Coordinates of C-alpha atoms in Angstrom, one line a residue:
X1 CA 75.8 295.2 -139.0
X2 CA 78.8 297.2 -140.1
X3 CA 79.2 298.7 -143.5
X4 CA 82.0 296.3 -144.4
X5 CA 79.8 293.3 -143.5
X6 CA 77.1 294.6 -145.9
X7 CA 79.7 295.1 -148.6
X8 CA 80.9 291.5 -148.3
X9 CA 77.5 290.3 -149.4
X10 CA 78.4 291.5 -152.9
X11 CA 81.7 289.6 -153.0
X12 CA 80.2 286.1 -153.4
X13 CA 83.0 285.0 -155.7
X14 CA 85.5 284.8 -152.8
X15 CA 83.4 282.2 -150.9
X16 CA 85.3 279.6 -153.0
X17 CA 88.3 280.4 -150.8
X18 CA 88.7 279.0 -147.3
X19 CA 89.6 281.0 -145.4
X20 CA 88.2 284.0 -147.2
X21 CA 91.1 286.4 -148.0
X22 CA 88.9 289.5 -147.6
X23 CA 87.9 288.4 -144.1
X24 CA 91.6 287.9 -143.3
X25 CA 92.4 291.4 -144.5
X26 CA 89.7 292.9 -142.4
X27 CA 91.7 291.7 -139.4
X28 CA 94.8 293.6 -140.5
X29 CA 96.3 296.2 -138.1
X30 CA 98.0 298.0 -141.0
X31 CA 96.1 301.3 -141.7
X32 CA 97.1 301.3 -145.3
X33 CA 95.8 297.8 -145.9
X34 CA 92.5 298.6 -144.1
X35 CA 91.9 301.8 -146.0
X36 CA 92.8 300.3 -149.4
X37 CA 90.4 297.5 -148.6
X38 CA 87.6 299.8 -147.7
X39 CA 88.1 302.0 -150.8
X40 CA 89.0 299.6 -153.6
X41 CA 87.4 296.3 -152.6
X42 CA 84.5 296.9 -150.2
X43 CA 83.7 300.3 -151.8
X44 CA 82.5 301.8 -148.6
X45 CA 80.6 305.1 -148.8
X46 CA 83.1 307.9 -148.3
X47 CA 80.6 309.6 -146.0
X48 CA 80.2 306.5 -143.8
X49 CA 81.7 306.4 -140.3
X50 CA 83.7 303.2 -141.0
X51 CA 85.3 304.8 -144.1
X52 CA 86.2 307.9 -142.1
X53 CA 87.8 306.0 -139.4
X54 CA 90.0 304.1 -141.8
X55 CA 91.0 307.3 -143.6
X56 CA 91.8 309.0 -140.4
X57 CA 94.0 306.2 -139.2
X58 CA 95.9 306.2 -142.5
X59 CA 96.4 310.0 -142.4
X60 CA 97.7 309.8 -138.9
X61 CA 100.0 306.7 -139.5
X62 CA 103.6 307.1 -138.5
X63 CA 104.8 305.8 -141.9
X64 CA 102.8 308.4 -143.9
X65 CA 104.0 311.2 -141.6
X66 CA 107.6 310.0 -142.0
X67 CA 107.4 310.1 -145.7
X68 CA 106.0 313.6 -145.8
X69 CA 108.5 314.8 -143.3
X70 CA 111.3 313.3 -145.3
X71 CA 110.1 315.0 -148.5
X72 CA 110.0 318.3 -146.7
X73 CA 113.5 317.8 -145.2
X74 CA 115.0 316.8 -148.6
X75 CA 113.4 319.8 -150.4
X76 CA 114.8 322.1 -147.8
X77 CA 118.2 320.5 -148.1
X78 CA 118.3 320.6 -151.9
X79 CA 117.2 324.2 -151.8
X80 CA 120.0 325.3 -149.5
X81 CA 122.6 323.0 -151.1
X82 CA 121.4 322.0 -154.6
X83 CA 123.2 319.0 -156.1
X84 CA 125.6 320.1 -158.8
X85 CA 127.5 317.0 -160.0
X86 CA 125.7 314.6 -162.3
X87 CA 126.0 311.7 -159.9
X88 CA 124.6 313.9 -157.1
X89 CA 121.6 314.9 -159.2
X90 CA 120.9 311.3 -160.2
X91 CA 121.1 310.2 -156.6
X92 CA 118.8 313.0 -155.5
X93 CA 116.2 312.2 -158.3
X94 CA 116.3 308.5 -157.3
X95 CA 115.7 309.3 -153.6
X96 CA 112.9 311.8 -154.2
X97 CA 111.1 309.6 -156.7
X98 CA 111.2 306.6 -154.5
X99 CA 109.7 308.5 -151.6
X100 CA 107.1 310.1 -153.8
X101 CA 106.1 306.7 -155.2
X102 CA 105.7 305.3 -151.7
X103 CA 103.8 308.4 -150.5
X104 CA 101.3 307.9 -153.3
X105 CA 100.7 304.3 -152.1
X106 CA 99.8 306.0 -148.7
X107 CA 97.2 308.2 -150.4
X108 CA 99.2 311.3 -150.7
X109 CA 98.2 313.7 -153.6
X110 CA 99.7 316.4 -155.8
X111 CA 98.1 319.3 -153.9
X112 CA 100.1 318.5 -150.7
X113 CA 102.9 321.0 -150.3
X114 CA 105.5 318.3 -149.7
X115 CA 104.5 316.5 -152.9
X116 CA 104.3 319.7 -154.9
X117 CA 107.7 321.0 -153.9
X118 CA 109.3 317.6 -154.6
X119 CA 107.7 317.4 -158.0
X120 CA 109.0 320.8 -158.9
X121 CA 112.5 319.7 -157.8
X122 CA 112.3 316.7 -160.1
X123 CA 111.0 318.7 -163.1
X124 CA 113.7 321.3 -162.8
X125 CA 116.1 318.6 -163.9
X126 CA 114.3 317.7 -167.1
X127 CA 116.8 317.6 -170.0
X128 CA 116.5 319.0 -173.5
X129 CA 115.4 315.5 -174.7
X130 CA 112.5 315.8 -172.2
X131 CA 113.9 312.8 -170.1
X132 CA 115.9 313.0 -166.9
X133 CA 119.6 312.5 -166.0
X134 CA 120.7 309.0 -165.4
X135 CA 119.7 305.6 -166.8
X136 CA 116.6 305.1 -168.8
X137 CA 114.9 303.1 -166.0
X138 CA 115.1 306.2 -163.8
X139 CA 113.3 308.4 -166.3
X140 CA 110.6 305.7 -166.7
X141 CA 110.2 305.5 -162.9
X142 CA 109.9 309.3 -162.7
X143 CA 107.3 309.5 -165.6
X144 CA 105.3 306.6 -164.0
X145 CA 105.2 308.4 -160.6
X146 CA 104.1 311.7 -162.2
X147 CA 101.3 309.9 -164.1
X148 CA 100.2 308.2 -160.9
X149 CA 99.9 311.6 -159.2
X150 CA 97.6 312.7 -162.1
X151 CA 99.8 315.3 -163.8
X152 CA 98.3 314.4 -167.1
X153 CA 98.1 317.5 -169.2
X154 CA 101.1 319.2 -167.7
X155 CA 103.3 320.1 -170.6
X156 CA 106.5 318.9 -168.8
X157 CA 105.1 315.4 -168.3
X158 CA 103.5 315.3 -171.7
X159 CA 106.9 316.0 -173.4
X160 CA 108.5 313.4 -171.2
X161 CA 106.0 310.6 -171.9
X162 CA 105.9 311.3 -175.6
X163 CA 109.7 311.3 -175.8
X164 CA 109.6 307.9 -174.1
X165 CA 107.0 306.5 -176.5
X166 CA 109.3 307.4 -179.4
X167 CA 112.0 305.2 -178.0
X168 CA 109.9 302.0 -178.6
X169 CA 111.7 299.2 -180.3
X170 CA 110.5 297.3 -183.4
X171 CA 109.4 294.3 -181.3
X172 CA 107.0 296.6 -179.4
X173 CA 109.0 296.8 -176.2
X174 CA 111.4 299.3 -174.6
X175 CA 114.9 299.0 -173.3
X176 CA 117.4 296.2 -174.2
X177 CA 117.8 292.6 -173.1
X178 CA 120.0 290.0 -174.9
X179 CA 117.4 288.7 -177.3
X180 CA 114.6 291.2 -177.3
X181 CA 113.4 294.4 -175.5
X182 CA 113.5 294.5 -171.7
X183 CA 110.3 292.9 -170.4
X184 CA 110.3 294.6 -167.0
X185 CA 111.3 298.0 -168.3
X186 CA 108.5 297.7 -170.9
X187 CA 106.1 296.8 -168.1
X188 CA 107.1 300.0 -166.3
X189 CA 106.4 302.0 -169.4
X190 CA 103.0 300.4 -169.7
X191 CA 102.3 301.2 -166.0
X192 CA 103.0 304.9 -166.7
X193 CA 100.8 304.9 -169.8
X194 CA 98.0 303.0 -168.1
X195 CA 97.6 306.0 -165.8
X196 CA 97.3 308.4 -168.7
X197 CA 93.9 308.5 -170.3
X198 CA 95.3 309.2 -173.8
X199 CA 98.4 307.1 -173.9
X200 CA 96.7 303.9 -172.7
X201 CA 94.6 304.0 -175.9
X202 CA 97.5 304.5 -178.3
X203 CA 98.3 301.6 -180.7
X204 CA 102.0 301.8 -179.9
X205 CA 101.3 301.3 -176.2
X206 CA 98.9 298.4 -176.9
X207 CA 101.6 296.8 -179.0
X208 CA 103.8 297.0 -175.9
X209 CA 101.1 295.1 -173.9
X210 CA 101.2 292.4 -176.6
X211 CA 105.0 292.2 -176.3
X212 CA 104.6 291.4 -172.6
X213 CA 102.0 288.7 -173.2
X214 CA 104.2 287.2 -175.9
X215 CA 107.1 286.8 -173.4
X216 CA 105.3 285.4 -170.3
X217 CA 107.8 283.6 -168.1
X218 CA 110.8 284.5 -170.3
X219 CA 114.1 285.0 -168.5
X220 CA 114.8 288.5 -169.8
X221 CA 118.6 287.9 -169.9
X222 CA 120.5 291.1 -169.9
X223 CA 117.5 293.2 -168.8
X224 CA 117.0 295.3 -165.8
X225 CA 115.7 292.2 -164.0
X226 CA 116.8 288.8 -165.3
X227 CA 115.8 285.2 -164.6
X228 CA 112.5 283.3 -164.5
X229 CA 112.3 283.7 -160.8
X230 CA 111.5 287.4 -161.3
X231 CA 108.0 286.3 -162.2
X232 CA 107.6 284.9 -158.7
X233 CA 108.5 288.2 -156.9
X234 CA 105.0 289.5 -156.3
X235 CA 106.0 292.1 -153.8
X236 CA 107.6 295.3 -155.1
X237 CA 109.7 298.0 -153.4
X238 CA 110.4 301.7 -154.1
X239 CA 114.2 301.9 -154.4
X240 CA 115.2 302.0 -158.1
X241 CA 115.3 298.3 -159.2
X242 CA 113.0 297.1 -156.5
X243 CA 110.3 299.3 -158.0
X244 CA 110.4 297.1 -161.1
X245 CA 109.4 294.0 -159.2
X246 CA 105.9 292.7 -158.8
X247 CA 106.2 289.7 -161.1
X248 CA 103.1 288.0 -162.6
X249 CA 100.7 289.9 -160.4
X250 CA 102.1 293.2 -161.5
X251 CA 101.6 292.2 -165.1
X252 CA 98.0 291.3 -164.5
X253 CA 97.4 294.5 -162.5
X254 CA 98.6 296.7 -165.3
X255 CA 96.9 294.8 -168.1
X256 CA 93.5 295.2 -166.4
X257 CA 93.8 298.9 -167.3
X258 CA 94.1 298.0 -171.0
X259 CA 90.8 296.1 -170.7
X260 CA 92.2 292.6 -171.1
X261 CA 89.9 289.9 -169.8
X262 CA 90.2 286.2 -168.8
X263 CA 89.0 285.2 -172.2
X264 CA 92.6 285.7 -173.4
X265 CA 94.3 282.4 -172.8
X266 CA 97.6 284.1 -171.8
X267 CA 95.8 286.0 -169.1
X268 CA 94.0 282.9 -167.9
X269 CA 97.3 281.1 -167.7
X270 CA 98.6 283.7 -165.3
X271 CA 95.4 283.7 -163.3
X272 CA 95.6 279.9 -162.8
X273 CA 99.2 280.3 -161.7
X274 CA 98.2 283.0 -159.2
X275 CA 95.5 280.7 -157.8
X276 CA 98.0 277.9 -157.4
X277 CA 100.5 279.8 -155.4
X278 CA 98.1 280.8 -152.7
X279 CA 99.2 279.7 -149.2
X280 CA 97.3 277.3 -147.0
X281 CA 96.6 280.0 -144.5
X282 CA 94.6 281.9 -147.1
X283 CA 97.1 284.6 -147.9
X284 CA 99.4 285.1 -150.9
X285 CA 103.2 285.2 -150.4
X286 CA 105.6 288.0 -151.2
X287 CA 107.6 285.5 -153.2
X288 CA 105.6 282.7 -154.8
X289 CA 106.8 279.1 -154.5
X290 CA 109.8 280.1 -152.4
X291 CA 108.4 281.9 -149.3
X292 CA 105.7 280.6 -147.0
X293 CA 105.5 284.1 -145.4
X294 CA 102.1 285.8 -145.9
X295 CA 102.0 289.2 -147.4
X296 CA 99.0 291.4 -146.7
X297 CA 99.9 293.8 -149.4
X298 CA 100.2 291.1 -152.1
X299 CA 97.0 289.5 -150.9
X300 CA 95.1 292.7 -151.2
X301 CA 96.5 293.4 -154.7
X302 CA 95.6 289.8 -155.7
X303 CA 92.0 290.2 -154.4
X304 CA 91.6 293.4 -156.4
X305 CA 93.0 291.8 -159.5
X306 CA 90.8 288.7 -159.2
X307 CA 87.7 290.9 -158.6
X308 CA 88.4 292.6 -161.9
X309 CA 88.8 289.4 -163.9
X310 CA 86.2 287.3 -162.2
X311 CA 83.9 289.7 -160.3
X312 CA 83.2 292.2 -163.1
X313 CA 84.7 295.0 -161.1
X314 CA 86.2 297.9 -163.1
X315 CA 90.0 298.3 -163.1
X316 CA 91.4 300.8 -160.7
X317 CA 93.0 303.4 -163.0
X318 CA 93.6 306.0 -160.3
X319 CA 93.8 305.8 -156.5
X320 CA 94.1 308.7 -154.2
X321 CA 92.5 310.1 -151.1
X322 CA 89.9 312.6 -152.4
X323 CA 89.8 315.7 -150.2
X324 CA 86.7 315.2 -148.1
X325 CA 87.7 317.9 -145.5
X326 CA 84.1 319.2 -145.3
X327 CA 83.2 316.0 -143.6
X328 CA 86.6 315.0 -142.2
X329 CA 89.2 317.4 -141.0
X330 CA 92.4 316.9 -143.0
X331 CA 94.2 319.9 -141.5
X332 CA 97.3 317.8 -140.7
X333 CA 98.0 317.5 -144.4
X334 CA 99.4 320.8 -145.6
X335 CA 97.9 321.6 -149.0
X336 CA 97.7 324.2 -151.6
X337 CA 95.0 324.9 -154.2
X338 CA 97.4 325.9 -157.0
X339 CA 100.5 324.2 -158.5
X340 CA 103.0 327.0 -159.1
X341 CA 104.4 325.9 -162.5
X342 CA 105.3 329.6 -163.1
X343 CA 108.1 329.1 -160.6
X344 CA 109.4 326.1 -162.6
X345 CA 109.1 327.9 -165.9
X346 CA 111.1 330.8 -164.7
X347 CA 113.9 328.6 -163.4
X348 CA 114.0 326.7 -166.7
X349 CA 114.4 330.0 -168.6
X350 CA 117.4 331.1 -166.6

């Protein structure tokens, strides 16, 4: 019996579904899906052979290599021909941040040279107000990405996230929509704070979570994403506005990190909705109630979320590939032990 078969014995709750979504995901040919499943759902032993195989396939995947190569190429390009005009800088920050965000989903981490150099490039453009050039939603996206890469404690990030917190509106949210704060920009702020061990406990941030729950299924007119249909877009992307998608599922994912449970009627309302939009083939769709196309990524995220609310699993507050090179050679991932913030500080002083 394989490790994954043993692990499935501890996931009794999913027997209510036919077919079982976990068993469906085990048939995936996507290395990212298989590794995420092994790590965050099946909880395979990192020393096990099956875990090592999934990790190796992810590390060697073409998509992950493409992302790292693109980061290296962009860093070299910006070093030789740095963006000067404001619009060029904003475009560069948008591009680098979107690739960093996607690379994190592929298990990349801050000690990888391509990631480190890209983060330095981003931080070099931090403004006096501690935010970044461009619209507020870009600064929020950058801060969220840096938090996900576990830069908590870095003074550049700490200044940025504290500056962002100070921009909270009276109703508990952030940004501006026609009748209240921007729901989806507020959710992005909460996502950033949920990956920060101090910020996710602050009362101001918890007030932001209540703002979201008090506006479930609202249209968010005039906000970064508008319309009730936005709640149905369970898939998210990485390019600017697409990174703000994720809908009802994204709300649930983020609120798990603030220790909400299904005893909250508002949470239970969303969980029932999530159960109702499951497809007959056992998967969840990328766009609920509109598309019949199965999404492995959305299905995996849904399984993780349901396990937290119904299976007593702890929320995933950090996800990265821990360096296990002593039992699996990761030589293909160029890494460094130290983050050279001295280089960044010297540039900021010039």
